[in-house]
PDB file of C-alpha atoms and ligand atoms in Angstrom:
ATOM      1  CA  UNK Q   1     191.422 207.062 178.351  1.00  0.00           C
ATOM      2  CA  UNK Q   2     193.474 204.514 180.502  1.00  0.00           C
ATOM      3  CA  UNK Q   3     195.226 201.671 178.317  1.00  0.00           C
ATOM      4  CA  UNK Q   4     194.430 199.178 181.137  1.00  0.00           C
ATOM      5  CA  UNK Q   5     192.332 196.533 180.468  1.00  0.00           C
ATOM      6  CA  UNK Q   6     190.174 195.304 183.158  1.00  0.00           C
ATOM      7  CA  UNK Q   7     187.620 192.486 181.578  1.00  0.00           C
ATOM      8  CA  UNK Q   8     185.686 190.488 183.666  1.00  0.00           C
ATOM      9  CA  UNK Q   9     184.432 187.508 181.832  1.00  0.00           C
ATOM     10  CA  UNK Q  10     180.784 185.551 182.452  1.00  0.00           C
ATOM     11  CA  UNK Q  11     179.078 182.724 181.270  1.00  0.00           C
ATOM     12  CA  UNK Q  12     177.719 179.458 182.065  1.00  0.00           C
ATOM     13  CA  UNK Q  13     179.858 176.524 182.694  1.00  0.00           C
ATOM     14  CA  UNK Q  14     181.099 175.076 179.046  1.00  0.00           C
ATOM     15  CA  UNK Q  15     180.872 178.450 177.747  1.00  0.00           C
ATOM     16  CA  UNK Q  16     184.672 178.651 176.469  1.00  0.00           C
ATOM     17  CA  UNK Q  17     184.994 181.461 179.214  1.00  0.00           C
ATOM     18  CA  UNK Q  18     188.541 180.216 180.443  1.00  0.00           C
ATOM     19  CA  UNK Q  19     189.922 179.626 176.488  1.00  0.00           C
ATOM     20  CA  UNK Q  20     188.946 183.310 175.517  1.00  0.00           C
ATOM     21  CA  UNK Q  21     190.528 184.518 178.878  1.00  0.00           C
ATOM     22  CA  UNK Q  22     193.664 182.900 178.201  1.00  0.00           C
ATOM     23  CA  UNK Q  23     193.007 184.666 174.552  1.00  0.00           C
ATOM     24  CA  UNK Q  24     192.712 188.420 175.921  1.00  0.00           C
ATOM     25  CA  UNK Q  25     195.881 187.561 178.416  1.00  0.00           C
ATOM     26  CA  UNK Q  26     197.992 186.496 175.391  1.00  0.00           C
ATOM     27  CA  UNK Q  27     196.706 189.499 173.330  1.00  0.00           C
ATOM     28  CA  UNK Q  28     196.866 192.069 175.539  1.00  0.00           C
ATOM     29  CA  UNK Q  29     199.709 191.116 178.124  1.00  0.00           C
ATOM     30  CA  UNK Q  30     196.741 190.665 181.074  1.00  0.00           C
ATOM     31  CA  UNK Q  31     196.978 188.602 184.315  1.00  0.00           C
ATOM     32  CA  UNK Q  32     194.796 185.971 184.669  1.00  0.00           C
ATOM     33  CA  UNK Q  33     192.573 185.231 187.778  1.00  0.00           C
ATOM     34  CA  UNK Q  34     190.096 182.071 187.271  1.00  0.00           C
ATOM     35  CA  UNK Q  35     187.955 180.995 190.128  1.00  0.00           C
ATOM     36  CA  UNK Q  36     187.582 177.706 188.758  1.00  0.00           C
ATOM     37  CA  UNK Q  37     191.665 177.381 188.930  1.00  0.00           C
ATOM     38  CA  UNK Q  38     192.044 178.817 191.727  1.00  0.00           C
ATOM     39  CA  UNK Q  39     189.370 176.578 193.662  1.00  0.00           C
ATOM     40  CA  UNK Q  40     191.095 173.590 192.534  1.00  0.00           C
ATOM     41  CA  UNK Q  41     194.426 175.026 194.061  1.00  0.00           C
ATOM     42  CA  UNK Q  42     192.425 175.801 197.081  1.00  0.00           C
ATOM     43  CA  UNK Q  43     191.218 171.891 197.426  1.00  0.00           C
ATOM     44  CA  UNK Q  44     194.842 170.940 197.539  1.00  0.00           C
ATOM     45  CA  UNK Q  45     195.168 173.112 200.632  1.00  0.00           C
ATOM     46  CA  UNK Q  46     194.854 169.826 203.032  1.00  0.00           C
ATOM     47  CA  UNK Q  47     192.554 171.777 205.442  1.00  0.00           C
ATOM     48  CA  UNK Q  48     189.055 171.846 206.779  1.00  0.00           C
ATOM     49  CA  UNK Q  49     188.118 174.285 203.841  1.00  0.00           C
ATOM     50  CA  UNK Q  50     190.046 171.841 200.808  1.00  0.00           C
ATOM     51  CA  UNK Q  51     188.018 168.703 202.531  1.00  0.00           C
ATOM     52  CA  UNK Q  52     184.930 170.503 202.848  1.00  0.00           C
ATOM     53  CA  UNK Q  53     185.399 172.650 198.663  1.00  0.00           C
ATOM     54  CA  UNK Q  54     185.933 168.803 197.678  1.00  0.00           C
ATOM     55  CA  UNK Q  55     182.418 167.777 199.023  1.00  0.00           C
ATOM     56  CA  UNK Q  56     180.309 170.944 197.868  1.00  0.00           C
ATOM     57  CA  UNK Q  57     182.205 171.642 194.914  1.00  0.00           C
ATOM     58  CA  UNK Q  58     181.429 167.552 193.705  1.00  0.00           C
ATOM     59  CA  UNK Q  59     177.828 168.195 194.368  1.00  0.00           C
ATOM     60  CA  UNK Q  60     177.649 171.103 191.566  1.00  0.00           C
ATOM     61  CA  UNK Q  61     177.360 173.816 194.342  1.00  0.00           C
ATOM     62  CA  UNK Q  62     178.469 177.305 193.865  1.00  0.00           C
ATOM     63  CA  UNK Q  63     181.295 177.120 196.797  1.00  0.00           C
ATOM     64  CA  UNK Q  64     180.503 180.283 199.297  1.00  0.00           C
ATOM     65  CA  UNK Q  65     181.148 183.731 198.425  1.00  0.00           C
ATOM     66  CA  UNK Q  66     183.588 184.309 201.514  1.00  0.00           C
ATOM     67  CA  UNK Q  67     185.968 181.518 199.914  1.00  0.00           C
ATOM     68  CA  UNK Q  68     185.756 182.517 196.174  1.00  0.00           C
ATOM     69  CA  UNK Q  69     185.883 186.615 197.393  1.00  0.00           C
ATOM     70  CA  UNK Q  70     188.998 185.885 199.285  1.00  0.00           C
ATOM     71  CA  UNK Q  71     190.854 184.014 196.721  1.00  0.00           C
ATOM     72  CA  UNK Q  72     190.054 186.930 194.126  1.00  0.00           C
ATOM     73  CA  UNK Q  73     190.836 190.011 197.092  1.00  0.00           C
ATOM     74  CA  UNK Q  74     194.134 188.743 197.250  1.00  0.00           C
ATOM     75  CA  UNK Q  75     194.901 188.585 194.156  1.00  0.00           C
ATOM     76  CA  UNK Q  76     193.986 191.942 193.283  1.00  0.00           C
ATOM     77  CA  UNK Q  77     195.975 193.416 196.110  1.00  0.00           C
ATOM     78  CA  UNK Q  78     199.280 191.292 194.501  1.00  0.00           C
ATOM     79  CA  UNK Q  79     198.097 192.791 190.668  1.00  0.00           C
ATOM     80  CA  UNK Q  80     198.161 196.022 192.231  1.00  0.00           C
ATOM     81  CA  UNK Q  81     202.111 195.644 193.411  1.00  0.00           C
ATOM     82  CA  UNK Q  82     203.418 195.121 189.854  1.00  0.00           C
ATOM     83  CA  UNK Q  83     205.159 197.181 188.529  1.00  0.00           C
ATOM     84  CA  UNK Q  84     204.427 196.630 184.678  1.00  0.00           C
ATOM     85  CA  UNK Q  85     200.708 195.972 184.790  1.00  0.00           C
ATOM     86  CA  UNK Q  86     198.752 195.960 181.345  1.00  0.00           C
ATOM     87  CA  UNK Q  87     195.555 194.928 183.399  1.00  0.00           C
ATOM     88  CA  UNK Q  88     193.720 191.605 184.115  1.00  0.00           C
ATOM     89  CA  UNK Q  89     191.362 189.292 183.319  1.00  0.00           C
ATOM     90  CA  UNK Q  90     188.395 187.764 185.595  1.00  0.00           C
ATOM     91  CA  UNK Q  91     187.558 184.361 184.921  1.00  0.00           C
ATOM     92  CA  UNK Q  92     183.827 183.035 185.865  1.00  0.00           C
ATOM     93  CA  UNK Q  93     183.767 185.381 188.941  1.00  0.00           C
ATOM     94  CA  UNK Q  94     181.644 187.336 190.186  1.00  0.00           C
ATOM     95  CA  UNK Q  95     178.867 184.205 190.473  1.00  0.00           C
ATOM     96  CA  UNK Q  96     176.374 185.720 192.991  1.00  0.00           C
ATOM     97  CA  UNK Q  97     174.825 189.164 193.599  1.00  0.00           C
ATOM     98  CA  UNK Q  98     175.843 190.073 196.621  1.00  0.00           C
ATOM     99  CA  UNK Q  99     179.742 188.928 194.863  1.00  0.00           C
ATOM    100  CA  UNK Q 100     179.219 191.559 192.268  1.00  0.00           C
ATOM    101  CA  UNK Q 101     178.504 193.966 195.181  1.00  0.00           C
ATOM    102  CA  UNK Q 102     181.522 193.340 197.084  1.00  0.00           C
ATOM    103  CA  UNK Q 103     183.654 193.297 193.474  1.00  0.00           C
ATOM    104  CA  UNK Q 104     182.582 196.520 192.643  1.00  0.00           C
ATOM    105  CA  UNK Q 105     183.674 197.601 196.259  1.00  0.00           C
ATOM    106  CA  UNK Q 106     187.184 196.097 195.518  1.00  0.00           C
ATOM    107  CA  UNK Q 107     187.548 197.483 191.929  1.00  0.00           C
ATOM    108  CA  UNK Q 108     186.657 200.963 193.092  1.00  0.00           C
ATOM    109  CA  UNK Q 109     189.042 200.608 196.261  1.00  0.00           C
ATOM    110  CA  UNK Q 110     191.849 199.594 194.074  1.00  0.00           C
ATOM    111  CA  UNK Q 111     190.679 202.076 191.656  1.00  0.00           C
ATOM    112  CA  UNK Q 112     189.362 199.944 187.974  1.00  0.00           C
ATOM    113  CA  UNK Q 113     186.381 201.120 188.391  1.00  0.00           C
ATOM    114  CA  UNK Q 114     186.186 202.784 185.286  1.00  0.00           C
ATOM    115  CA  UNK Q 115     188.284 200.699 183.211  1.00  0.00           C
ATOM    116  CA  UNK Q 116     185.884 197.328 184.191  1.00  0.00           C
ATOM    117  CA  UNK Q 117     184.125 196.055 181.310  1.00  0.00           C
ATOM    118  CA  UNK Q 118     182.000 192.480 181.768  1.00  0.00           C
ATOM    119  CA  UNK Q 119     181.081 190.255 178.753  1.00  0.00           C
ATOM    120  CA  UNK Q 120     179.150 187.534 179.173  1.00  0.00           C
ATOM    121  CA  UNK Q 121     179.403 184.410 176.665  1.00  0.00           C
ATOM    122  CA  UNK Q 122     176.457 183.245 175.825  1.00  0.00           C
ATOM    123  CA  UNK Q 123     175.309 179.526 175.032  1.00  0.00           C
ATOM    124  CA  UNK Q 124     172.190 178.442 175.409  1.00  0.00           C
ATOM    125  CA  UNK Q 125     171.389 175.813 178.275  1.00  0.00           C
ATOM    126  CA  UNK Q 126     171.407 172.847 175.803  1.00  0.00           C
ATOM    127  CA  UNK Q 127     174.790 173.484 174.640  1.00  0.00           C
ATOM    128  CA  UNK Q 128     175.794 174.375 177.762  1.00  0.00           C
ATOM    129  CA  UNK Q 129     175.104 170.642 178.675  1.00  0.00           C
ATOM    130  CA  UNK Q 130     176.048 169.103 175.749  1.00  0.00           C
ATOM    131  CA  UNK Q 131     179.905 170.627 176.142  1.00  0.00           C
ATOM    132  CA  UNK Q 132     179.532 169.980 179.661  1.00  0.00           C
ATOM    133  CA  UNK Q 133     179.090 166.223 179.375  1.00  0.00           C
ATOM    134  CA  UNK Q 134     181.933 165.737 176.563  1.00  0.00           C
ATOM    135  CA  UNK Q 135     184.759 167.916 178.061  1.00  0.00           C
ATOM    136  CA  UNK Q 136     187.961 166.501 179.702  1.00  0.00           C
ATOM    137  CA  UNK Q 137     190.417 167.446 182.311  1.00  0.00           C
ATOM    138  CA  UNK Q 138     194.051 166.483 181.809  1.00  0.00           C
ATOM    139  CA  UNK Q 139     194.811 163.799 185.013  1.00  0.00           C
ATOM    140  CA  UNK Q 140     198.263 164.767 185.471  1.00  0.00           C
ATOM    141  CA  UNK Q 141     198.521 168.850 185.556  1.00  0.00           C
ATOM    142  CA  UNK Q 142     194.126 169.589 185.753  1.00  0.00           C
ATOM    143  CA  UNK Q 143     194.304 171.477 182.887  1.00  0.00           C
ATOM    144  CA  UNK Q 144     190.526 171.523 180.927  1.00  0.00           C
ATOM    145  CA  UNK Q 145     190.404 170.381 177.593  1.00  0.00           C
ATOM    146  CA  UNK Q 146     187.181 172.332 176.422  1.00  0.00           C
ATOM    147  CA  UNK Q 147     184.505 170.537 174.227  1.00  0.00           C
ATOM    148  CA  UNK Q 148     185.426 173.230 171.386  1.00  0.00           C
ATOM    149  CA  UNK Q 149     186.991 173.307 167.811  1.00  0.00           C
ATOM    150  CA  UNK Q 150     190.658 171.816 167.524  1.00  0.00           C
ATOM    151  CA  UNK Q 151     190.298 170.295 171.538  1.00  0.00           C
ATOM    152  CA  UNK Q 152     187.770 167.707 170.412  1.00  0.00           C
ATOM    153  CA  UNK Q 153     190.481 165.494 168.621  1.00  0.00           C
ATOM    154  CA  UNK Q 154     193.077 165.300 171.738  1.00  0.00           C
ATOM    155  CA  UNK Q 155     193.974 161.813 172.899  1.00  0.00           C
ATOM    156  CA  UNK Q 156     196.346 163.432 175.725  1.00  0.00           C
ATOM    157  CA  UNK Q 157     196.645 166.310 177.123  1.00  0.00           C
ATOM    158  CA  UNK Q 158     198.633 169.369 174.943  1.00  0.00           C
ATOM    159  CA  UNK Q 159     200.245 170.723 177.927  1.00  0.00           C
ATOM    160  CA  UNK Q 160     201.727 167.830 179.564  1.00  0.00           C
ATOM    161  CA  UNK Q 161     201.083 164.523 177.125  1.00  0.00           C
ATOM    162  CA  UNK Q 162     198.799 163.263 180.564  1.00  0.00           C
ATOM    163  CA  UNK Q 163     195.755 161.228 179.678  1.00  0.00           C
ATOM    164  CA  UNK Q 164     192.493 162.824 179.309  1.00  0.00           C
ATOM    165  CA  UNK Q 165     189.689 162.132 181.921  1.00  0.00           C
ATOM    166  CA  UNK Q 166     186.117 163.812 182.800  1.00  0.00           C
ATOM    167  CA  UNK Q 167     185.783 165.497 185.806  1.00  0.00           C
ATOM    168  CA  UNK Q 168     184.304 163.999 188.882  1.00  0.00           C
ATOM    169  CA  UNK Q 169     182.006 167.524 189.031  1.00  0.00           C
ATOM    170  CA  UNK Q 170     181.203 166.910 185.108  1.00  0.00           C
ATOM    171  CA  UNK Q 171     178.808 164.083 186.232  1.00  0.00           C
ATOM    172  CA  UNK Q 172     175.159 164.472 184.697  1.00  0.00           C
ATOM    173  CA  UNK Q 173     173.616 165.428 188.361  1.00  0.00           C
ATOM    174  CA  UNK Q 174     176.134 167.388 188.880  1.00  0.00           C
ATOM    175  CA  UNK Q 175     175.765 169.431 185.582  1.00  0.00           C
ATOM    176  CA  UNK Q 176     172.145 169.858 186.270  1.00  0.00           C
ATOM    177  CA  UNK Q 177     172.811 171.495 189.385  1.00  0.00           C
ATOM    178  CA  UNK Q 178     175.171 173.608 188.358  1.00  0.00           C
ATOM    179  CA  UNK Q 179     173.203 174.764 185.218  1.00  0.00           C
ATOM    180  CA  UNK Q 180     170.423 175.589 187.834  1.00  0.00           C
ATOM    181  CA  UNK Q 181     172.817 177.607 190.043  1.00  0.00           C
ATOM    182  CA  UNK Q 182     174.005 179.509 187.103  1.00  0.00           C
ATOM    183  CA  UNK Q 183     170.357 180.563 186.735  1.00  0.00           C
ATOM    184  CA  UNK Q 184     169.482 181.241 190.326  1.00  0.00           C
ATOM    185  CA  UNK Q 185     172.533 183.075 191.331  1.00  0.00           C
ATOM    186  CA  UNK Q 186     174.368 183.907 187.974  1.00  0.00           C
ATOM    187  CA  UNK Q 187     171.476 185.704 185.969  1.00  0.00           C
ATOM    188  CA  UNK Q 188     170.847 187.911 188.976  1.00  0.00           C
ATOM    189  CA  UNK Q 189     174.821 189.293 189.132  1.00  0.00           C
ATOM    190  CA  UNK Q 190     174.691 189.544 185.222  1.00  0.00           C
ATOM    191  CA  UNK Q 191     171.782 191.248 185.203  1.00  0.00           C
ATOM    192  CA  UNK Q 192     173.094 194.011 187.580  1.00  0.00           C
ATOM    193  CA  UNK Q 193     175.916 194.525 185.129  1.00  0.00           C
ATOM    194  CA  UNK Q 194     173.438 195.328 183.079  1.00  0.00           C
ATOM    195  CA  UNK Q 195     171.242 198.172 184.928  1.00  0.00           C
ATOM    196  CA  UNK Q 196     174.985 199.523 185.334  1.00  0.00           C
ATOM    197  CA  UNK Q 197     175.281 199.590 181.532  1.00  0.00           C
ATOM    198  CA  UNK Q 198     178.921 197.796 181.995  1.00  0.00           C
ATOM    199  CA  UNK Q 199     177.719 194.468 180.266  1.00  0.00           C
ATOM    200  CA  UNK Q 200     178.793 193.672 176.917  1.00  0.00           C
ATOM    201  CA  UNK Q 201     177.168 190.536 175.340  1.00  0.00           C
ATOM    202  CA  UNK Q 202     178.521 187.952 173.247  1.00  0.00           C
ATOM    203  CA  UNK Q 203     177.347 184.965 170.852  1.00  0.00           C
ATOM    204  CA  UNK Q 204     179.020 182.388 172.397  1.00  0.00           C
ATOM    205  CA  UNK Q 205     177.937 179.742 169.739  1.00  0.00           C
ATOM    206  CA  UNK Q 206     180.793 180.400 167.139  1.00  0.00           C
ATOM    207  CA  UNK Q 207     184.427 179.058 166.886  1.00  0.00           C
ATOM    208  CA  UNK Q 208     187.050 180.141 169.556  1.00  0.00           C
ATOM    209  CA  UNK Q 209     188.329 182.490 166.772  1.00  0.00           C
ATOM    210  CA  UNK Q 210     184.798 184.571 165.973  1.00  0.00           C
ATOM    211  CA  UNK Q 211     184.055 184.723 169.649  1.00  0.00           C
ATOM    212  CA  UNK Q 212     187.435 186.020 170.491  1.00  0.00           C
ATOM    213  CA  UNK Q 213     186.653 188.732 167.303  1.00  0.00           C
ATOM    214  CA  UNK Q 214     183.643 189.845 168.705  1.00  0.00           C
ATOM    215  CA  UNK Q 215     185.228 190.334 172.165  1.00  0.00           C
ATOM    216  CA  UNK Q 216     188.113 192.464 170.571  1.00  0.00           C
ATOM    217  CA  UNK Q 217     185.318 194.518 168.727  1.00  0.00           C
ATOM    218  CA  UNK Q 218     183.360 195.170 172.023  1.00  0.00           C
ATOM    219  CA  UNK Q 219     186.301 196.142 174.220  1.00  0.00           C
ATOM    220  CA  UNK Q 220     187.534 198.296 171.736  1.00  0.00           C
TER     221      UNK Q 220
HETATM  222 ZN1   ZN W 301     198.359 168.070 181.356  1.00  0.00          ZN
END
């Protein structure tokens, strides 16, 4: 068996996806890919695509899969250059069907086929909303502060001391739509997973510790 670990991680929004990433990296030595970070690097790009990710991304719109499938492509082909490479971690992508298509395309061409597990986190829509509403995004660096255990008592941000504010795309309409997309487009890529046999679920209504237990148990 290879000692890789390639882990792609699912879930709806507020589902502590990106904490237990960060988790698994720590853990296991991983690199880290997160759409949701890497879209908010993208924005900062000053071009027609930034201007235009700013506008669909406020609305609560899943951005298109060209964007998000180039961001990711690239940074397998830079994974696949190092030299001392314990394996990586997805964050929140793949978010469509036809993105789970073209990512099993890319993990067979760069050959992690095999080694590609994908857990979902799962929270029910309520909580989903409910976290959703309360978290906070650090104004200085964008870090997230999650709606989750220890996080809830921050005045400023742990990373940087920056004050805490909520997201422009954390607004209730937004939230909505985005719960909706999950639902529409989400459910339909996790549920491929799942005819594959590849998809691992998890109760994502525990602490940050349990869920990261019952992660470590499945990947075992
Ligand atoms: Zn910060």
């Amino acid at each position: 068996m290879s000692n890789k670990q390639v882990i792609i991680l699912l879930g709806p929004a507020g589902s502590g996806k990106g904490t237990q990433a960060k988790l698994l990296v720590k853990k296991f030595g991983l690199e880290y890919f997160g759409s949701g970070d890497a879209l908010r690097k993208r924005r900062k790009a000053g071009d027609f695509t930034a201007k235009k990710l700013i506008k669909v991304m406020g609305k609560g719109k899943l951005v298109p899969s060209f964007v998000i499938s180039k961001l990711w492509i690239d940074k397998l082909e830079k994974f696949k250059q190092r030299r001392k490479f314990n394996g990586f971690v997805i964050d929140g992508s793949p978010r469509k069907m036809i993105e789970a298509k073209f990512f099993d395309e890319a993990l067979e061409w760069y050959e992690w086929q095999k080694e590609a597990k994908v857990i979902l986190i799962n929270i029910s829509r309520r909580e989903s909303m409910n976290r959703l509403i309360k978290r906070r995004m650090c104004k200085k660096c964008g870090r997230l502060i999650p709606w989750l255990g220890q996080f809830k008592k921050l005045k400023k941000c742990d990373k940087c001391e920056g004050s805490l504010i909520t997201r422009s795309d954390d607004k209730l309409v937004a939230i909505k739509k985005r719960l909706e997309e999950f639902k529409k487009e989400v459910i339909p890529a996790i549920n491929h997973y799942k005819r594959q046999g590849k998809l691992i679920k998890i109760n994502g209504e525990q602490s940050i510790e349990d869920v990261h237990k019952d992660i470590l148990k499945a990947i075992k």
